[in-house]
Amino acid sequence: MDRRVAVIGIGTTGFRAASPEVSYREMIYEAAVKAYSDAGLAPDQIGSFIACSEDISEGTSIFDEYCPDQIGGARRPVHSVSGDGLHGIITAAMNIQTGLFETALVECHSKVSNCIDPVEIMNYALDPIYNRPLGEHPEFIAGLEMRRYLYESKAQPKDCAAVVQKNRAHALKNPWAAYPANLELEEIQDSPATFDPLREIDRAHHADGASVVILASADWVKKNRVKNPVWVKGMGWISEDPGLEMRPWGRSIATQKAAKMAYKQAGIRSPRSEIDFAEVDDTYSYKELQHLEDLWFFPLGGAAKAVRSGLTRSDGKFPVNVSGGCLGMGNAAEASGLQRVLEIVTQLRGEAGVRQLKRVRQAVAQSWRGIPTTSCAVAVLSKGVNS
Amino acid sequence: MNGLETTRKETKLKKKGSVPQANVPSGPLLKRKMAFEGTPLSGKDFEQGKVLFTTYKPKLAYAWDTGRAIGRYLQGLKEGRLLGVRCRHCDRTVIPPRAFCERCFRPIEEWVQLQDRGVINTFSISYVRWDAVRLEKPTLPAVIDIEGTSPRVGILHLLGEVDPKQIKVGMKVKAVWKAASERIGAITDIQYFKPE
């Protein structure tokens, strides 16, 4: 019995600022139909269905009940994960590894345009006794993190501007992206401060969209002669201290530990030389730099140098967020994590068209659950079982 | 207070090493009888701020996109019509409409206008309002299997103009609509269903 797990199908609506023409059901259905078509499967061939969502973002309690129909999961084993898309991938992979299922489907979506006040939803994540009574806009937390990160890494706000410039430019070549732009460094630096040192433009805009990924066991892949499987070689997920009063602020310890967990499973000893490219969380520009260092690709301060030199550009030696990331594609909540898997699978299959990277075999996806969390997940995806 | 006293009694009864262990502080604190005595709290103590607590009033608000299928359904209600859809593959006619069939996973394109009548599948006589207030005159939520749909397909609504004692499963009912000028494209454009 070979319980290794591969991605065998992907589908997405792409992201956009709003989606008034479709209900969330119709939006997810589109992504699911595409994923089934891509995998050459029908819904009755899926063993386990996993949907990632947050009740409070949907405005419906026990949203689990509303997940099955649009993914082909009616009257089938379905459960929800209150986590990022990468948590969903990890859950699906573990479902398959139990031996109970040969295939599993993961769905994530964002209808954030339907939330009248997304800031209030973010605020709701703050501790109601210690922190919320201060009445602050919750994104001050990004300001606190950025300040400490810049202090420790000696990175400059200009380096964060370079991340914005790079990712918005990458999005120009991605038809799934909602916010492509050609920006000058100067205009990014002129963007008004919101939670200094954070600027307005350092933050990814919200987006709607749905993504679906189908996974299968190695046994299933062999039996059905899947042509282009992408293997999930390593997985890690960590939640750090929730309190705002006792976290390191400058570093993402959750990413460090989740990465170690994933690299150990994947047999990776030297991440920078064994990984060809990465799709990492960039909800805020400084987060990309921080996450790259905490994924052990660069020493502290090294990510700023990398973005300055163009190393992490799509034409550089170590492309990061060639999809455009959250800054370029839009922040689609749980779907952003799943979209990183979609991008990596597309690249490793050689199906990325104008943004196709050359000679890529193995990549890393990383997610952060957003403000005010310190929860992160990491996955190593690979073209070959042994590469 | 009460909770703690119960805990203490239970702890005494338990023999050493029995599981699960009650979560009672050990050491000098346990010897001081004071630790488990107290004054019961009243609602007034909270009102007068003798007990510290924090309140927060959520400001959550949503505006859901109805999309193609439900959007057209609501438009139909505004026009005083009940619209359903038919999946040719499964030979099912369903309401409320949907853009795809959850059974065969194919898109649904065929729309049908249904009669605004049906039979009661199930009902309840509700004596408690949504905010827990006791009602003298009960409300009558029911699932009505709409005529022309596949078995066990209906809409949830309220019954009216009927003596609760007379309601039966299988009873034929008909929609009572609001005046056209008052309809807004919502499920409440139907006031209730009444016996035919």
mmCIF file of C-alpha atoms in Angstrom, chain A residues 26-378:
data_model
loop_
_atom_site.group_PDB
_atom_site.id
_atom_site.type_symbol
_atom_site.label_atom_id
_atom_site.label_comp_id
_atom_site.label_asym_id
_atom_site.label_seq_id
_atom_site.Cartn_x
_atom_site.Cartn_y
_atom_site.Cartn_z
ATOM 1 C CA GLU A 26 -22.416 29.223 -8.179
ATOM 2 C CA MET A 27 -18.882 30.565 -7.768
ATOM 3 C CA ILE A 28 -17.647 27.415 -6.009
ATOM 4 C CA TYR A 29 -19.464 25.198 -8.533
ATOM 5 C CA GLU A 30 -17.427 26.766 -11.334
ATOM 6 C CA ALA A 31 -14.134 26.004 -9.551
ATOM 7 C CA ALA A 32 -15.277 22.450 -8.715
ATOM 8 C CA VAL A 33 -16.386 21.656 -12.275
ATOM 9 C CA LYS A 34 -12.998 22.837 -13.541
ATOM 10 C CA ALA A 35 -11.152 20.693 -10.975
ATOM 11 C CA TYR A 36 -13.181 17.582 -11.829
ATOM 12 C CA SER A 37 -12.566 18.181 -15.511
ATOM 13 C CA ASP A 38 -8.841 18.693 -14.888
ATOM 14 C CA ALA A 39 -8.613 15.459 -12.885
ATOM 15 C CA GLY A 40 -10.866 13.534 -15.266
ATOM 16 C CA LEU A 41 -13.045 12.524 -12.330
ATOM 17 C CA ALA A 42 -16.698 12.560 -11.351
ATOM 18 C CA PRO A 43 -17.878 13.523 -7.841
ATOM 19 C CA ASP A 44 -18.731 9.911 -6.960
ATOM 20 C CA GLN A 45 -15.055 9.026 -7.343
ATOM 21 C CA ILE A 46 -14.079 11.346 -4.472
ATOM 22 C CA GLY A 47 -13.679 9.672 -1.098
ATOM 23 C CA SER A 48 -13.555 12.648 1.260
ATOM 24 C CA PHE A 49 -14.584 16.294 0.865
ATOM 25 C CA ILE A 50 -12.999 19.118 2.864
ATOM 26 C CA ALA A 51 -14.165 22.728 2.870
ATOM 27 C CA CYS A 52 -12.268 25.561 4.584
ATOM 28 C CA SER A 53 -14.345 28.443 5.869
ATOM 29 C CA GLU A 54 -15.041 30.717 8.815
ATOM 30 C CA ASP A 55 -18.653 31.065 9.940
ATOM 31 C CA ILE A 56 -18.218 34.711 10.844
ATOM 32 C CA SER A 57 -16.975 35.611 7.352
ATOM 33 C CA GLU A 58 -19.911 33.773 5.792
ATOM 34 C CA GLY A 59 -22.475 35.248 8.182
ATOM 35 C CA THR A 60 -23.906 31.759 8.746
ATOM 36 C CA SER A 61 -23.375 29.545 11.775
ATOM 37 C CA ILE A 62 -22.341 25.937 11.135
ATOM 38 C CA PHE A 63 -21.496 26.876 7.573
ATOM 39 C CA ASP A 64 -20.391 23.246 7.129
ATOM 40 C CA GLU A 65 -24.004 22.464 6.261
ATOM 41 C CA TYR A 66 -23.879 24.741 3.227
ATOM 42 C CA CYS A 67 -20.660 23.309 1.775
ATOM 43 C CA PRO A 68 -21.557 19.943 0.161
ATOM 44 C CA ASP A 69 -23.867 20.707 -2.810
ATOM 45 C CA GLN A 70 -21.559 22.896 -4.866
ATOM 46 C CA ILE A 71 -18.547 20.548 -4.585
ATOM 47 C CA GLY A 72 -20.419 17.360 -5.476
ATOM 48 C CA GLY A 73 -20.412 16.299 -1.838
ATOM 49 C CA ALA A 74 -24.164 15.981 -1.171
ATOM 50 C CA ARG A 75 -24.810 12.776 0.802
ATOM 51 C CA ARG A 76 -21.055 12.085 0.970
ATOM 52 C CA PRO A 77 -18.379 12.342 3.686
ATOM 53 C CA VAL A 78 -17.807 16.096 4.079
ATOM 54 C CA HIS A 79 -16.263 18.138 6.845
ATOM 55 C CA SER A 80 -15.099 21.701 7.306
ATOM 56 C CA VAL A 81 -11.768 22.968 8.486
ATOM 57 C CA SER A 82 -11.646 26.319 10.176
ATOM 58 C CA GLY A 83 -8.225 26.933 8.695
ATOM 59 C CA ASP A 84 -6.335 28.116 5.653
ATOM 60 C CA GLY A 85 -6.432 26.277 2.316
ATOM 61 C CA LEU A 86 -3.081 24.691 3.172
ATOM 62 C CA HIS A 87 -4.598 23.284 6.365
ATOM 63 C CA GLY A 88 -7.268 21.838 4.056
ATOM 64 C CA ILE A 89 -4.617 20.238 1.805
ATOM 65 C CA ILE A 90 -2.877 18.779 4.842
ATOM 66 C CA THR A 91 -6.183 17.426 6.201
ATOM 67 C CA ALA A 92 -7.012 15.855 2.836
ATOM 68 C CA ALA A 93 -3.569 14.272 2.603
ATOM 69 C CA MET A 94 -3.953 12.799 6.085
ATOM 70 C CA ASN A 95 -7.450 11.518 5.186
ATOM 71 C CA ILE A 96 -5.860 9.630 2.290
ATOM 72 C CA GLN A 97 -2.957 8.424 4.428
ATOM 73 C CA THR A 98 -5.365 6.720 6.811
ATOM 74 C CA GLY A 99 -6.151 4.287 4.012
ATOM 75 C CA LEU A 100 -9.840 5.030 4.335
ATOM 76 C CA PHE A 101 -9.958 7.114 1.144
ATOM 77 C CA GLU A 102 -8.113 6.951 -2.188
ATOM 78 C CA THR A 103 -9.112 10.484 -3.202
ATOM 79 C CA ALA A 104 -10.040 13.735 -1.475
ATOM 80 C CA LEU A 105 -11.224 17.176 -2.551
ATOM 81 C CA VAL A 106 -10.427 20.518 -0.903
ATOM 82 C CA GLU A 107 -12.513 23.666 -1.445
ATOM 83 C CA CYS A 108 -11.846 27.255 -0.358
ATOM 84 C CA HIS A 109 -13.560 30.449 -1.316
ATOM 85 C CA SER A 110 -13.903 34.106 -0.446
ATOM 86 C CA LYS A 111 -17.041 36.217 -0.679
ATOM 87 C CA VAL A 112 -15.523 38.949 1.424
ATOM 88 C CA SER A 113 -17.276 41.539 -0.776
ATOM 89 C CA ASN A 114 -20.490 40.429 0.981
ATOM 90 C CA CYS A 115 -19.144 41.499 4.387
ATOM 91 C CA ILE A 116 -20.240 45.078 4.944
ATOM 92 C CA ASP A 117 -17.439 45.681 7.431
ATOM 93 C CA PRO A 118 -14.527 43.226 7.101
ATOM 94 C CA VAL A 119 -12.555 45.244 9.661
ATOM 95 C CA GLU A 120 -15.149 44.378 12.300
ATOM 96 C CA ILE A 121 -14.684 40.697 11.477
ATOM 97 C CA MET A 122 -10.941 41.121 11.928
ATOM 98 C CA ASN A 123 -11.572 43.002 15.157
ATOM 99 C CA TYR A 124 -13.673 40.092 16.353
ATOM 100 C CA ALA A 125 -10.517 37.963 16.369
ATOM 101 C CA LEU A 126 -8.930 40.127 19.080
ATOM 102 C CA ASP A 127 -9.158 39.097 22.709
ATOM 103 C CA PRO A 128 -12.433 40.624 23.953
ATOM 104 C CA ILE A 129 -11.131 41.455 27.438
ATOM 105 C CA TYR A 130 -7.467 42.387 27.000
ATOM 106 C CA ASN A 131 -7.359 44.017 23.586
ATOM 107 C CA ARG A 132 -10.720 44.845 22.011
ATOM 108 C CA PRO A 133 -11.793 47.471 24.593
ATOM 109 C CA LEU A 134 -8.929 49.701 23.412
ATOM 110 C CA GLY A 135 -11.090 50.333 20.350
ATOM 111 C CA GLU A 136 -8.235 50.345 17.874
ATOM 112 C CA HIS A 137 -8.447 49.436 14.193
ATOM 113 C CA PRO A 138 -6.976 45.894 14.369
ATOM 114 C CA GLU A 139 -4.455 46.446 11.595
ATOM 115 C CA PHE A 140 -2.248 48.359 14.025
ATOM 116 C CA ILE A 141 -0.964 44.850 14.741
ATOM 117 C CA ALA A 142 0.638 44.787 11.278
ATOM 118 C CA GLY A 143 2.299 48.095 12.146
ATOM 119 C CA LEU A 144 3.711 46.607 15.352
ATOM 120 C CA GLU A 145 4.965 43.514 13.557
ATOM 121 C CA MET A 146 6.492 45.477 10.698
ATOM 122 C CA ARG A 147 8.322 47.854 13.061
ATOM 123 C CA ARG A 148 9.887 45.004 15.006
ATOM 124 C CA TYR A 149 10.712 43.043 11.872
ATOM 125 C CA LEU A 150 12.456 46.036 10.261
ATOM 126 C CA TYR A 151 14.335 46.679 13.522
ATOM 127 C CA GLU A 152 15.598 43.103 13.787
ATOM 128 C CA SER A 153 16.316 42.455 10.120
ATOM 129 C CA LYS A 154 17.583 45.964 9.304
ATOM 130 C CA ALA A 155 15.361 45.829 6.221
ATOM 131 C CA GLN A 156 14.077 49.218 4.977
ATOM 132 C CA PRO A 157 10.522 50.308 4.131
ATOM 133 C CA LYS A 158 11.952 50.690 0.619
ATOM 134 C CA ASP A 159 12.530 46.914 0.518
ATOM 135 C CA CYS A 160 8.889 46.349 1.402
ATOM 136 C CA ALA A 161 7.965 48.725 -1.434
ATOM 137 C CA ALA A 162 10.063 46.541 -3.735
ATOM 138 C CA VAL A 163 7.944 43.534 -2.702
ATOM 139 C CA VAL A 164 4.780 45.448 -3.636
ATOM 140 C CA GLN A 165 6.290 46.463 -6.961
ATOM 141 C CA LYS A 166 7.433 42.906 -7.763
ATOM 142 C CA ASN A 167 4.194 41.116 -6.863
ATOM 143 C CA ARG A 168 1.838 43.602 -8.534
ATOM 144 C CA ALA A 169 4.023 43.322 -11.658
ATOM 145 C CA HIS A 170 3.978 39.501 -11.493
ATOM 146 C CA ALA A 171 0.178 39.707 -11.458
ATOM 147 C CA LEU A 172 0.264 41.344 -14.909
ATOM 148 C CA LYS A 173 0.988 37.909 -16.352
ATOM 149 C CA ASN A 174 -1.618 36.075 -14.284
ATOM 150 C CA PRO A 175 -5.189 36.055 -15.633
ATOM 151 C CA TRP A 176 -6.392 34.865 -12.189
ATOM 152 C CA ALA A 177 -5.123 38.087 -10.528
ATOM 153 C CA ALA A 178 -7.393 40.970 -9.508
ATOM 154 C CA TYR A 179 -4.818 43.705 -8.861
ATOM 155 C CA PRO A 180 -2.064 43.742 -11.500
ATOM 156 C CA ALA A 181 -0.135 47.001 -11.761
ATOM 157 C CA ASN A 182 3.027 48.560 -13.078
ATOM 158 C CA LEU A 183 4.169 50.736 -10.197
ATOM 159 C CA GLU A 184 7.217 52.916 -9.651
ATOM 160 C CA LEU A 185 9.084 52.475 -6.368
ATOM 161 C CA GLU A 186 8.660 56.190 -5.667
ATOM 162 C CA GLU A 187 4.869 56.134 -5.904
ATOM 163 C CA ILE A 188 4.735 53.100 -3.607
ATOM 164 C CA GLN A 189 6.884 54.922 -1.073
ATOM 165 C CA ASP A 190 4.616 57.953 -1.373
ATOM 166 C CA SER A 191 1.576 55.885 -0.403
ATOM 167 C CA PRO A 192 0.078 57.338 2.794
ATOM 168 C CA ALA A 193 1.009 55.729 6.111
ATOM 169 C CA THR A 194 -1.836 53.812 7.730
ATOM 170 C CA PHE A 195 -0.229 52.158 10.738
ATOM 171 C CA ASP A 196 3.281 53.509 10.406
ATOM 172 C CA PRO A 197 5.634 52.056 9.240
ATOM 173 C CA LEU A 198 2.864 50.295 7.274
ATOM 174 C CA ARG A 199 1.570 52.191 4.239
ATOM 175 C CA GLU A 200 -1.787 51.862 2.541
ATOM 176 C CA ILE A 201 -0.181 50.113 -0.429
ATOM 177 C CA ASP A 202 1.672 47.553 1.729
ATOM 178 C CA ARG A 203 -1.612 45.784 2.358
ATOM 179 C CA ALA A 204 -3.249 43.341 -0.047
ATOM 180 C CA HIS A 205 -6.744 44.299 -1.219
ATOM 181 C CA HIS A 206 -9.627 41.938 -0.543
ATOM 182 C CA ALA A 207 -10.833 39.677 -3.319
ATOM 183 C CA ASP A 208 -13.606 37.180 -4.063
ATOM 184 C CA GLY A 209 -12.930 33.823 -5.671
ATOM 185 C CA ALA A 210 -13.069 30.064 -5.276
ATOM 186 C CA SER A 211 -10.488 27.327 -5.710
ATOM 187 C CA VAL A 212 -10.709 23.539 -5.611
ATOM 188 C CA VAL A 213 -7.909 20.960 -5.447
ATOM 189 C CA ILE A 214 -8.280 17.181 -5.844
ATOM 190 C CA LEU A 215 -5.732 14.795 -4.296
ATOM 191 C CA ALA A 216 -5.171 11.047 -4.578
ATOM 192 C CA SER A 217 -3.021 8.279 -3.136
ATOM 193 C CA ALA A 218 0.045 6.972 -4.991
ATOM 194 C CA ASP A 219 -1.805 3.684 -5.459
ATOM 195 C CA TRP A 220 -4.625 5.506 -7.191
ATOM 196 C CA VAL A 221 -2.210 7.581 -9.297
ATOM 197 C CA LYS A 222 -0.453 4.418 -10.526
ATOM 198 C CA LYS A 223 -3.631 2.465 -11.140
ATOM 199 C CA ASN A 224 -5.197 5.286 -13.136
ATOM 200 C CA ARG A 225 -1.955 6.270 -14.874
ATOM 201 C CA VAL A 226 -2.235 9.961 -13.919
ATOM 202 C CA LYS A 227 0.054 11.825 -16.316
ATOM 203 C CA ASN A 228 1.091 14.838 -14.294
ATOM 204 C CA PRO A 229 0.772 14.239 -10.537
ATOM 205 C CA VAL A 230 2.342 16.791 -8.193
ATOM 206 C CA TRP A 231 3.386 15.151 -4.948
ATOM 207 C CA VAL A 232 2.781 16.534 -1.489
ATOM 208 C CA LYS A 233 6.155 15.595 -0.037
ATOM 209 C CA GLY A 234 6.091 17.478 3.231
ATOM 210 C CA MET A 235 3.523 19.155 5.457
ATOM 211 C CA GLY A 236 3.753 21.266 8.597
ATOM 212 C CA TRP A 237 1.406 23.419 10.597
ATOM 213 C CA ILE A 238 1.944 25.309 13.836
ATOM 214 C CA SER A 239 -0.003 27.705 16.045
ATOM 215 C CA GLU A 240 2.110 29.945 18.220
ATOM 216 C CA ASP A 241 1.211 32.082 21.244
ATOM 217 C CA PRO A 242 -2.138 33.765 20.623
ATOM 218 C CA GLY A 243 -1.562 36.662 23.021
ATOM 219 C CA LEU A 244 -0.408 39.996 21.647
ATOM 220 C CA GLU A 245 1.561 40.528 24.836
ATOM 221 C CA MET A 246 3.887 37.574 24.584
ATOM 222 C CA ARG A 247 4.886 36.962 21.014
ATOM 223 C CA PRO A 248 8.281 37.656 19.437
ATOM 224 C CA TRP A 249 6.781 40.137 16.886
ATOM 225 C CA GLY A 250 9.859 40.242 14.663
ATOM 226 C CA ARG A 251 9.827 36.622 13.551
ATOM 227 C CA SER A 252 7.220 34.051 12.548
ATOM 228 C CA ILE A 253 8.153 31.175 14.829
ATOM 229 C CA ALA A 254 5.115 29.251 13.561
ATOM 230 C CA THR A 255 6.532 29.386 10.026
ATOM 231 C CA GLN A 256 9.976 28.313 11.253
ATOM 232 C CA LYS A 257 8.599 25.281 13.047
ATOM 233 C CA ALA A 258 6.048 24.347 10.369
ATOM 234 C CA ALA A 259 8.811 24.546 7.747
ATOM 235 C CA LYS A 260 11.099 22.297 9.779
ATOM 236 C CA MET A 261 8.277 19.788 10.112
ATOM 237 C CA ALA A 262 7.596 19.824 6.369
ATOM 238 C CA TYR A 263 11.269 19.751 5.341
ATOM 239 C CA LYS A 264 11.952 16.776 7.613
ATOM 240 C CA GLN A 265 9.141 14.793 5.957
ATOM 241 C CA ALA A 266 10.353 15.799 2.504
ATOM 242 C CA GLY A 267 13.988 14.962 3.330
ATOM 243 C CA ILE A 268 15.105 18.516 2.604
ATOM 244 C CA ARG A 269 18.337 19.585 4.294
ATOM 245 C CA SER A 270 19.203 22.724 2.378
ATOM 246 C CA PRO A 271 15.942 24.513 1.525
ATOM 247 C CA ARG A 272 17.475 27.257 -0.616
ATOM 248 C CA SER A 273 19.268 24.839 -2.947
ATOM 249 C CA GLU A 274 16.621 22.112 -2.999
ATOM 250 C CA ILE A 275 13.595 24.351 -3.571
ATOM 251 C CA ASP A 276 13.212 26.080 -6.944
ATOM 252 C CA PHE A 277 10.546 28.678 -6.140
ATOM 253 C CA ALA A 278 8.043 29.631 -3.449
ATOM 254 C CA GLU A 279 4.516 30.969 -3.025
ATOM 255 C CA VAL A 280 4.347 32.569 0.416
ATOM 256 C CA ASP A 281 1.959 34.751 2.358
ATOM 257 C CA ASP A 282 2.280 38.445 1.493
ATOM 258 C CA THR A 283 -0.918 39.830 3.013
ATOM 259 C CA TYR A 284 1.362 42.705 3.994
ATOM 260 C CA SER A 285 4.537 43.415 2.039
ATOM 261 C CA TYR A 286 6.910 42.899 4.998
ATOM 262 C CA LYS A 287 5.323 39.469 5.576
ATOM 263 C CA GLU A 288 6.887 38.118 2.383
ATOM 264 C CA LEU A 289 10.361 39.100 3.594
ATOM 265 C CA GLN A 290 9.743 37.759 7.095
ATOM 266 C CA HIS A 291 8.252 34.495 5.833
ATOM 267 C CA LEU A 292 11.093 33.857 3.378
ATOM 268 C CA GLU A 293 13.585 34.112 6.218
ATOM 269 C CA ASP A 294 11.501 31.980 8.549
ATOM 270 C CA LEU A 295 11.189 29.346 5.813
ATOM 271 C CA TRP A 296 14.991 29.115 6.163
ATOM 272 C CA PHE A 297 15.654 30.379 2.618
ATOM 273 C CA PHE A 298 17.627 33.407 3.810
ATOM 274 C CA PRO A 299 19.289 34.550 7.028
ATOM 275 C CA LEU A 300 17.665 37.433 8.925
ATOM 276 C CA GLY A 301 17.972 40.471 6.642
ATOM 277 C CA GLY A 302 18.705 38.300 3.633
ATOM 278 C CA ALA A 303 15.237 38.533 2.097
ATOM 279 C CA ALA A 304 15.505 42.325 1.792
ATOM 280 C CA LYS A 305 18.794 41.948 -0.066
ATOM 281 C CA ALA A 306 17.195 39.308 -2.291
ATOM 282 C CA VAL A 307 14.273 41.491 -3.316
ATOM 283 C CA ARG A 308 16.595 44.458 -3.844
ATOM 284 C CA SER A 309 18.826 42.452 -6.192
ATOM 285 C CA GLY A 310 15.914 40.974 -8.157
ATOM 286 C CA LEU A 311 16.678 37.427 -6.982
ATOM 287 C CA THR A 312 13.015 36.815 -6.083
ATOM 288 C CA ARG A 313 11.609 38.215 -9.336
ATOM 289 C CA SER A 314 10.066 35.799 -11.856
ATOM 290 C CA ASP A 315 13.266 36.099 -13.928
ATOM 291 C CA GLY A 316 15.522 35.803 -10.873
ATOM 292 C CA LYS A 317 17.236 32.720 -9.485
ATOM 293 C CA PHE A 318 14.673 32.160 -6.754
ATOM 294 C CA PRO A 319 11.228 33.374 -7.885
ATOM 295 C CA VAL A 320 8.805 34.223 -5.088
ATOM 296 C CA ASN A 321 5.075 34.739 -5.653
ATOM 297 C CA VAL A 322 5.312 34.540 -9.401
ATOM 298 C CA SER A 323 1.490 34.345 -9.236
ATOM 299 C CA GLY A 324 1.404 37.888 -7.925
ATOM 300 C CA GLY A 325 0.765 36.752 -4.360
ATOM 301 C CA CYS A 326 -1.937 38.350 -2.266
ATOM 302 C CA LEU A 327 -0.675 41.807 -3.198
ATOM 303 C CA GLY A 328 -1.184 41.100 -6.904
ATOM 304 C CA MET A 329 -4.002 38.542 -6.914
ATOM 305 C CA GLY A 330 -5.940 39.902 -3.952
ATOM 306 C CA ASN A 331 -6.464 38.546 -0.462
ATOM 307 C CA ALA A 332 -9.117 35.859 -0.784
ATOM 308 C CA ALA A 333 -8.951 34.612 2.814
ATOM 309 C CA GLU A 334 -8.735 30.800 2.981
ATOM 310 C CA ALA A 335 -8.666 30.573 -0.812
ATOM 311 C CA SER A 336 -5.333 32.420 -0.923
ATOM 312 C CA GLY A 337 -3.543 29.418 0.604
ATOM 313 C CA LEU A 338 -5.144 27.024 -1.838
ATOM 314 C CA GLN A 339 -4.305 29.353 -4.716
ATOM 315 C CA ARG A 340 -0.600 28.997 -3.827
ATOM 316 C CA VAL A 341 -0.956 25.244 -4.340
ATOM 317 C CA LEU A 342 -2.744 25.874 -7.652
ATOM 318 C CA GLU A 343 0.076 28.128 -8.831
ATOM 319 C CA ILE A 344 2.772 25.616 -7.871
ATOM 320 C CA VAL A 345 0.925 22.734 -9.544
ATOM 321 C CA THR A 346 0.443 24.833 -12.687
ATOM 322 C CA GLN A 347 4.151 25.720 -12.754
ATOM 323 C CA LEU A 348 5.384 22.177 -12.037
ATOM 324 C CA ARG A 349 3.143 20.794 -14.776
ATOM 325 C CA GLY A 350 4.534 23.375 -17.214
ATOM 326 C CA GLU A 351 1.079 24.846 -17.839
ATOM 327 C CA ALA A 352 1.709 28.411 -16.641
ATOM 328 C CA GLY A 353 1.893 29.968 -20.112
ATOM 329 C CA VAL A 354 3.477 33.434 -20.198
ATOM 330 C CA ARG A 355 4.583 33.224 -16.571
ATOM 331 C CA GLN A 356 6.027 29.698 -16.840
ATOM 332 C CA LEU A 357 9.251 29.253 -14.874
ATOM 333 C CA LYS A 358 12.023 27.181 -16.442
ATOM 334 C CA ARG A 359 13.426 23.953 -15.002
ATOM 335 C CA VAL A 360 11.378 23.816 -11.838
ATOM 336 C CA ARG A 361 10.917 20.540 -9.934
ATOM 337 C CA GLN A 362 10.071 21.414 -6.343
ATOM 338 C CA ALA A 363 8.429 24.334 -4.535
ATOM 339 C CA VAL A 364 7.149 25.501 -1.165
ATOM 340 C CA ALA A 365 3.753 26.968 -0.289
ATOM 341 C CA GLN A 366 3.332 28.841 3.008
ATOM 342 C CA SER A 367 0.306 30.433 4.634
ATOM 343 C CA TRP A 368 -0.425 32.683 7.565
ATOM 344 C CA ARG A 369 -3.916 32.964 9.045
ATOM 345 C CA GLY A 370 -3.751 36.750 9.123
ATOM 346 C CA ILE A 371 -4.259 39.299 11.879
ATOM 347 C CA PRO A 372 -4.047 38.686 14.816
ATOM 348 C CA THR A 373 -2.914 35.067 14.490
ATOM 349 C CA THR A 374 0.435 33.386 14.680
ATOM 350 C CA SER A 375 -0.787 30.268 12.882
ATOM 351 C CA CYS A 376 1.050 29.096 9.791
ATOM 352 C CA ALA A 377 1.120 26.119 7.463
ATOM 353 C CA VAL A 378 3.772 24.921 5.009
#
